Short mmCIF file of C-alpha atoms and ligand atoms in Angstrom, two decimals:
data_model
loop_
_atom_site.label_atom_id
_atom_site.label_comp_id
_atom_site.label_asym_id
_atom_site.label_seq_id
_atom_site.Cartn_x
_atom_site.Cartn_y
_atom_site.Cartn_z
CA UNK A 654 -71.53 -12.22 50.13
CA UNK A 655 -72.29 -9.19 48.03
CA UNK A 656 -73.61 -8.37 44.61
CA UNK A 657 -71.28 -7.47 41.77
CA UNK A 658 -71.55 -3.88 40.59
CA UNK A 659 -73.69 -3.67 37.42
CA UNK A 660 -71.79 -2.16 34.50
CA UNK A 661 -74.72 0.26 34.00
CA UNK A 662 -73.95 1.83 37.41
CA UNK A 663 -70.27 2.26 36.53
CA UNK A 664 -71.16 3.85 33.18
CA UNK A 665 -73.80 6.11 34.83
CA UNK A 666 -71.29 7.37 37.40
CA UNK A 667 -68.56 7.82 34.78
CA UNK A 668 -70.88 9.96 32.66
CA UNK A 669 -72.71 11.79 35.47
CA UNK A 670 -72.74 15.58 35.58
CA UNK A 671 -74.51 16.04 38.93
CA UNK A 672 -74.52 13.34 41.62
CA UNK A 673 -76.48 13.31 44.90
CA UNK A 674 -75.70 10.74 47.58
CA UNK A 675 -77.98 10.14 50.56
CA UNK A 676 -76.07 8.36 53.35
CA UNK A 677 -77.32 6.67 56.52
CA UNK A 678 -75.95 4.89 59.54
CA UNK A 679 -74.92 1.88 57.43
CA UNK A 680 -72.03 3.92 55.99
CA UNK A 681 -70.65 4.53 59.50
CA UNK A 682 -71.33 0.99 60.71
CA UNK A 683 -67.94 -0.21 59.38
CA UNK A 684 -66.25 2.46 61.48
CA UNK A 685 -67.78 0.83 64.54
CA UNK A 686 -70.72 3.21 65.09
CA UNK A 687 -73.96 1.29 65.79
CA UNK A 688 -76.84 1.75 63.37
CA UNK A 689 -80.37 2.42 64.62
CA UNK A 690 -82.57 -0.33 63.28
CA UNK A 691 -80.33 -3.31 62.69
CA UNK A 692 -82.06 -6.10 64.57
CA UNK A 693 -79.19 -7.11 66.85
CA UNK A 694 -76.68 -4.34 67.15
CA UNK A 695 -78.89 -1.33 66.34
CA UNK A 696 -79.28 1.36 68.97
CA UNK A 697 -83.05 1.18 68.78
CA UNK A 698 -82.86 -2.58 69.38
CA UNK A 699 -81.61 -1.78 72.88
CA UNK A 700 -83.23 1.51 73.68
CA UNK A 701 -86.65 2.96 72.98
CA UNK A 702 -86.03 5.98 70.78
CA UNK A 703 -89.12 7.65 72.24
CA UNK A 704 -87.38 7.62 75.61
CA UNK A 705 -84.18 9.19 74.38
CA UNK A 706 -84.50 10.96 71.03
CA UNK A 707 -87.42 13.35 71.58
CA UNK A 708 -87.76 16.88 73.06
CA UNK A 709 -90.21 15.44 75.60
CA UNK A 710 -87.63 12.88 76.80
CA UNK A 711 -85.03 15.63 77.20
CA UNK A 712 -87.51 17.85 79.08
CA UNK A 713 -88.40 15.00 81.43
CA UNK A 714 -84.89 13.71 82.06
CA UNK A 715 -82.26 16.11 80.68
CA UNK A 716 -79.48 14.41 82.67
CA UNK A 717 -80.11 10.93 81.26
CA UNK A 718 -80.66 12.07 77.68
CA UNK A 719 -77.64 14.38 77.61
CA UNK A 720 -75.47 11.68 79.21
CA UNK A 721 -76.58 9.14 76.56
CA UNK A 722 -75.77 11.54 73.70
CA UNK A 723 -72.46 12.49 75.27
CA UNK A 724 -71.52 8.78 75.46
CA UNK A 725 -72.27 8.53 71.74
CA UNK A 726 -70.18 11.67 71.14
CA UNK A 727 -67.28 10.08 73.03
CA UNK A 728 -67.62 6.89 70.96
CA UNK A 729 -67.51 8.98 67.77
CA UNK A 730 -64.24 10.50 68.99
CA UNK A 731 -62.68 7.04 69.06
CA UNK A 732 -63.49 5.97 65.49
CA UNK A 733 -62.16 6.83 62.05
CA UNK A 734 -63.70 7.12 58.57
CA UNK A 735 -63.81 3.80 56.78
CA UNK A 736 -63.14 3.04 53.06
CA UNK A 737 -66.78 3.86 52.28
CA UNK A 738 -66.37 7.41 53.62
CA UNK A 739 -63.09 7.85 51.72
CA UNK A 740 -64.64 6.52 48.50
CA UNK A 741 -67.41 9.14 48.67
CA UNK A 742 -64.83 11.89 49.22
CA UNK A 743 -62.91 10.60 46.17
CA UNK A 744 -66.10 10.41 44.13
CA UNK A 745 -66.69 14.13 44.89
CA UNK A 746 -63.12 15.08 43.91
CA UNK A 747 -63.27 13.12 40.63
CA UNK A 748 -66.61 14.66 39.66
CA UNK A 749 -65.45 18.20 40.47
CA UNK A 750 -62.25 17.67 38.48
CA UNK A 751 -64.46 16.80 35.49
CA UNK A 752 -66.52 19.95 35.93
CA UNK A 753 -69.37 18.01 37.53
CA UNK A 754 -71.32 18.56 40.77
CA UNK A 755 -71.56 16.44 43.93
CA UNK A 756 -73.82 16.83 46.98
CA UNK A 757 -73.76 14.50 49.99
CA UNK A 758 -76.97 14.49 52.03
CA UNK A 759 -76.23 12.69 55.27
CA UNK A 760 -78.57 11.53 58.01
CA UNK A 761 -75.53 10.76 60.10
CA UNK A 762 -74.48 13.04 62.99
CA UNK A 763 -70.90 11.79 63.38
CA UNK A 764 -69.12 14.06 60.82
CA UNK A 765 -67.05 11.12 59.54
CA UNK A 766 -67.80 12.22 55.96
CA UNK A 767 -66.11 15.56 56.64
CA UNK A 768 -63.23 13.80 58.40
CA UNK A 769 -62.71 11.71 55.25
CA UNK A 770 -62.53 14.89 53.11
CA UNK A 771 -66.08 15.24 51.78
CA UNK A 772 -66.71 18.96 51.22
CA UNK A 773 -70.29 19.54 50.04
CA UNK A 774 -72.07 17.82 52.93
CA UNK A 775 -75.60 18.68 54.05
CA UNK A 776 -76.34 17.47 57.61
CA UNK A 777 -80.04 16.63 57.55
CA UNK A 778 -80.19 15.54 61.21
CA UNK A 779 -77.63 17.90 62.70
CA UNK A 780 -74.50 16.78 64.45
CA UNK A 781 -73.67 15.11 67.76
CA UNK A 782 -70.62 17.36 67.99
CA UNK A 783 -72.75 20.50 68.18
CA UNK A 784 -74.39 21.38 71.50
CA UNK A 785 -76.95 24.24 71.59
CA UNK A 786 -78.25 26.36 74.46
CA UNK A 787 -81.98 26.11 74.91
CA UNK A 788 -82.11 29.67 76.27
CA UNK A 789 -79.80 31.82 74.11
CA UNK A 790 -79.52 29.47 71.11
CA UNK A 791 -75.71 29.61 70.95
CA UNK A 792 -74.41 26.37 69.37
CA UNK A 793 -70.79 25.26 69.73
CA UNK A 794 -68.88 22.26 68.41
CA UNK A 795 -67.57 20.24 71.42
CA UNK A 796 -64.57 18.04 70.57
CA UNK A 797 -63.27 17.58 74.11
CA UNK A 798 -63.85 14.86 76.69
CA UNK A 799 -67.02 14.16 78.67
CA UNK A 800 -68.94 17.14 80.04
CA UNK A 801 -68.38 18.00 83.67
CA UNK A 802 -72.09 17.98 84.37
CA UNK A 803 -75.31 16.68 82.74
CA UNK A 804 -77.00 18.43 81.12
CA UNK A 805 -74.10 20.81 80.29
CA UNK A 806 -74.80 24.44 81.10
CA UNK A 807 -74.35 27.53 78.92
CA UNK A 808 -72.53 30.64 80.18
CA UNK A 809 -75.90 32.38 80.05
CA UNK A 810 -77.23 29.90 82.59
CA UNK A 811 -79.33 28.01 80.05
CA UNK A 812 -79.24 24.23 79.48
CA UNK A 813 -77.38 22.88 76.46
CA UNK A 814 -78.80 20.04 74.31
CA UNK A 815 -77.27 17.94 71.53
CA UNK A 816 -77.50 19.66 68.13
CA UNK A 817 -79.27 16.68 66.56
CA UNK A 818 -82.81 16.49 65.13
CA UNK A 819 -85.11 14.55 67.45
CA UNK A 820 -88.25 12.68 66.53
CA UNK A 821 -91.06 15.14 66.05
CA UNK A 822 -88.68 18.02 65.28
CA UNK A 823 -88.31 19.82 61.94
CA UNK A 824 -85.12 19.31 59.93
CA UNK A 825 -83.01 22.47 59.50
CA UNK A 826 -84.99 24.42 56.82
CA UNK A 827 -81.82 25.41 54.92
CA UNK A 828 -80.70 21.75 54.79
CA UNK A 829 -84.04 20.72 53.33
CA UNK A 830 -84.03 23.59 50.80
CA UNK A 831 -80.46 22.89 49.68
CA UNK A 832 -81.24 19.16 49.43
CA UNK A 833 -84.24 19.79 47.21
CA UNK A 834 -82.19 22.11 44.99
CA UNK A 835 -79.50 19.46 44.56
CA UNK A 836 -82.08 16.73 43.91
CA UNK A 837 -83.73 18.99 41.31
CA UNK A 838 -80.44 19.12 39.35
CA UNK A 839 -79.05 15.62 39.72
CA UNK A 840 -78.74 13.02 36.99
CA UNK A 841 -77.56 10.24 39.32
CA UNK A 842 -78.80 9.50 42.87
CA UNK A 843 -77.37 7.03 45.37
CA UNK A 844 -79.09 5.85 48.56
CA UNK A 845 -76.35 4.26 50.71
CA UNK A 846 -76.56 2.53 54.09
CA UNK A 847 -80.03 3.70 55.03
CA UNK A 848 -83.19 1.81 55.89
CA UNK A 849 -85.07 4.47 53.90
CA UNK A 850 -87.89 4.72 56.45
CA UNK A 851 -87.36 8.17 58.03
CA UNK A 852 -88.92 11.13 56.26
CA UNK A 853 -88.21 13.40 54.45
CA UNK A 854 -84.95 11.67 53.45
CA UNK A 855 -86.79 8.47 52.56
CA UNK A 856 -88.64 10.34 49.81
CA UNK A 857 -85.56 11.88 48.19
CA UNK A 858 -85.32 8.98 45.75
CA UNK A 859 -88.71 9.98 44.33
CA UNK A 860 -87.56 13.58 43.81
CA UNK A 861 -84.52 12.29 41.96
CA UNK A 862 -86.63 9.98 39.79
CA UNK A 863 -89.07 12.81 38.98
CA UNK A 864 -86.03 14.77 37.80
CA UNK A 865 -85.21 11.88 35.47
CA UNK A 866 -82.11 10.84 37.40
CA UNK A 867 -80.84 7.28 37.43
CA UNK A 868 -81.14 5.86 40.96
CA UNK A 869 -78.95 3.33 42.81
CA UNK A 870 -79.23 1.76 46.28
CA UNK A 871 -76.20 0.29 48.07
CA UNK A 872 -77.31 -1.43 51.26
CA UNK A 873 -76.66 -4.55 53.30
CA UNK A 874 -80.31 -5.64 53.09
CA UNK A 875 -83.42 -4.78 51.04
CA UNK A 876 -85.36 -1.64 51.97
CA UNK A 877 -88.64 0.00 50.79
CA UNK A 878 -86.74 1.71 47.96
CA UNK A 879 -85.08 -1.49 46.67
CA UNK A 880 -87.89 -2.02 44.17
CA UNK A 881 -88.01 1.68 43.21
CA UNK A 882 -84.42 2.30 42.21
CA UNK A 883 -82.92 1.44 38.83
CA UNK A 884 -80.23 -0.68 40.49
CA UNK A 885 -80.18 -2.17 44.01
CA UNK A 886 -76.76 -3.47 45.06
CA UNK A 887 -76.78 -5.55 48.23
CA UNK A 888 -73.57 -5.57 50.28
CA UNK A 889 -71.35 -3.51 52.53
CA UNK A 890 -70.80 0.09 51.47
CA UNK A 891 -67.18 -0.04 52.66
CA UNK A 892 -66.47 -2.65 49.99
CA UNK A 893 -68.81 -1.61 47.18
CA UNK A 894 -68.12 2.15 47.12
CA UNK A 895 -64.32 1.94 46.74
CA UNK A 896 -64.68 -0.63 43.94
CA UNK A 897 -67.33 1.48 42.21
CA UNK A 898 -65.22 4.65 42.33
CA UNK A 899 -62.10 2.77 41.16
CA UNK A 900 -63.95 1.27 38.18
CA UNK A 901 -65.74 4.49 37.21
CA UNK A 902 -62.81 6.84 37.44
CA UNK A 903 -59.77 4.64 36.76
CA UNK A 904 -57.24 6.56 34.67
P1 OAD B 972 -80.88 2.57 60.16
O1 OAD B 972 -80.24 1.88 61.28
O2 OAD B 972 -82.37 2.76 60.16
O3 OAD B 972 -80.54 1.79 58.80
C1 OAD B 972 -79.20 1.46 58.50
C2 OAD B 972 -79.21 0.65 57.21
O4 OAD B 972 -77.88 0.36 56.84
C3 OAD B 972 -79.93 -0.70 57.38
O5 OAD B 972 -80.80 -0.91 56.26
C4 OAD B 972 -78.76 -1.72 57.36
O6 OAD B 972 -79.12 -2.93 56.73
C5 OAD B 972 -77.74 -1.01 56.53
N1 OAD B 972 -76.37 -1.35 56.81
C6 OAD B 972 -75.81 -1.71 57.98
N2 OAD B 972 -74.48 -1.88 57.84
C7 OAD B 972 -74.19 -1.63 56.53
C8 OAD B 972 -73.00 -1.64 55.75
N3 OAD B 972 -71.82 -1.97 56.31
N4 OAD B 972 -73.08 -1.29 54.45
C9 OAD B 972 -74.28 -0.99 53.88
N5 OAD B 972 -75.46 -0.96 54.55
C10 OAD B 972 -75.41 -1.29 55.87
O7 OAD B 972 -80.16 3.98 59.97
P2 OAD B 972 -80.64 5.18 59.09
O8 OAD B 972 -81.33 4.71 57.85
O9 OAD B 972 -79.47 6.08 58.90
O10 OAD B 972 -82.50 9.94 62.87
O11 OAD B 972 -81.71 5.91 60.05
C11 OAD B 972 -82.27 7.17 59.64
C12 OAD B 972 -82.51 7.99 60.85
O12 OAD B 972 -83.31 7.27 61.80
C13 OAD B 972 -81.25 8.34 61.60
O13 OAD B 972 -80.62 9.48 61.03
C14 OAD B 972 -81.80 8.67 62.98
C15 OAD B 972 -82.79 7.55 63.14
O14 OAD B 972 -83.85 7.93 63.92
C16 OAD B 972 -82.36 10.81 63.92
O15 OAD B 972 -81.65 10.54 64.85
C17 OAD B 972 -83.14 12.04 63.74
#
């Protein structure tokens, strides 16, 4: 079951000049990529994030941590963008055609938004496709099969780590700056498929509200921002987003 889309949301998108969308693992769930905190199928339901997604974990057991991330990278190689990803790419195109602006702030590391055609994407938590040398800092996108050894080695002899943000690490400063700039200009903000508990992304809705933007949540279940936003639409993003974009931008 899902909520119907309020007409106010359709009107707000149709008339928007500058839209910011924050996406989370829920948008990729319908492509078959596990979320983090969903009770049953979430990654963190099976593994302790503190044992896998921290610099300390990698320092203690680089083989296990790099193997776990490379398995996730291989899984990402097997999946495709779903209708939710394509709807966001279409939303961007329709807004640009009308002389508007669109910024997609994603917490996801799978690059499915880009694969669906989204252009202005800010990767808040890095990308599982990028692997960076701890010694020389060289980062390279790896689209091939499994690494031959774990952790993978750099030509300089250094150890390579996944180019994702781990717990306790800072987000890329440019990503945060560019996000804040976009939030400071937006008149419509969407929070889609995120549990809205990880900072600083979880606070972006407040920046948008302070700017006077209308705010919308699209999520499968209530979150801490459900009572903050102007509209909270419960349901799957892969169904709601395409319908919303169709209704807002139908010719
Ligand atoms: P979570 O797993 O915390 O939350 C996913 C949200 O999506 C949940 O609220 C689900 O109810 C919802 N959801 C699941 N399937 C959905 C669907 N088909 N349509 C709509 N909503 C759906 O994932 P994130 O909020 O993205 O950080 O987690 C934020 C960050 O925490 C991640 O980027 C990761 C994690 O630690 C790092 O790895 C640094």
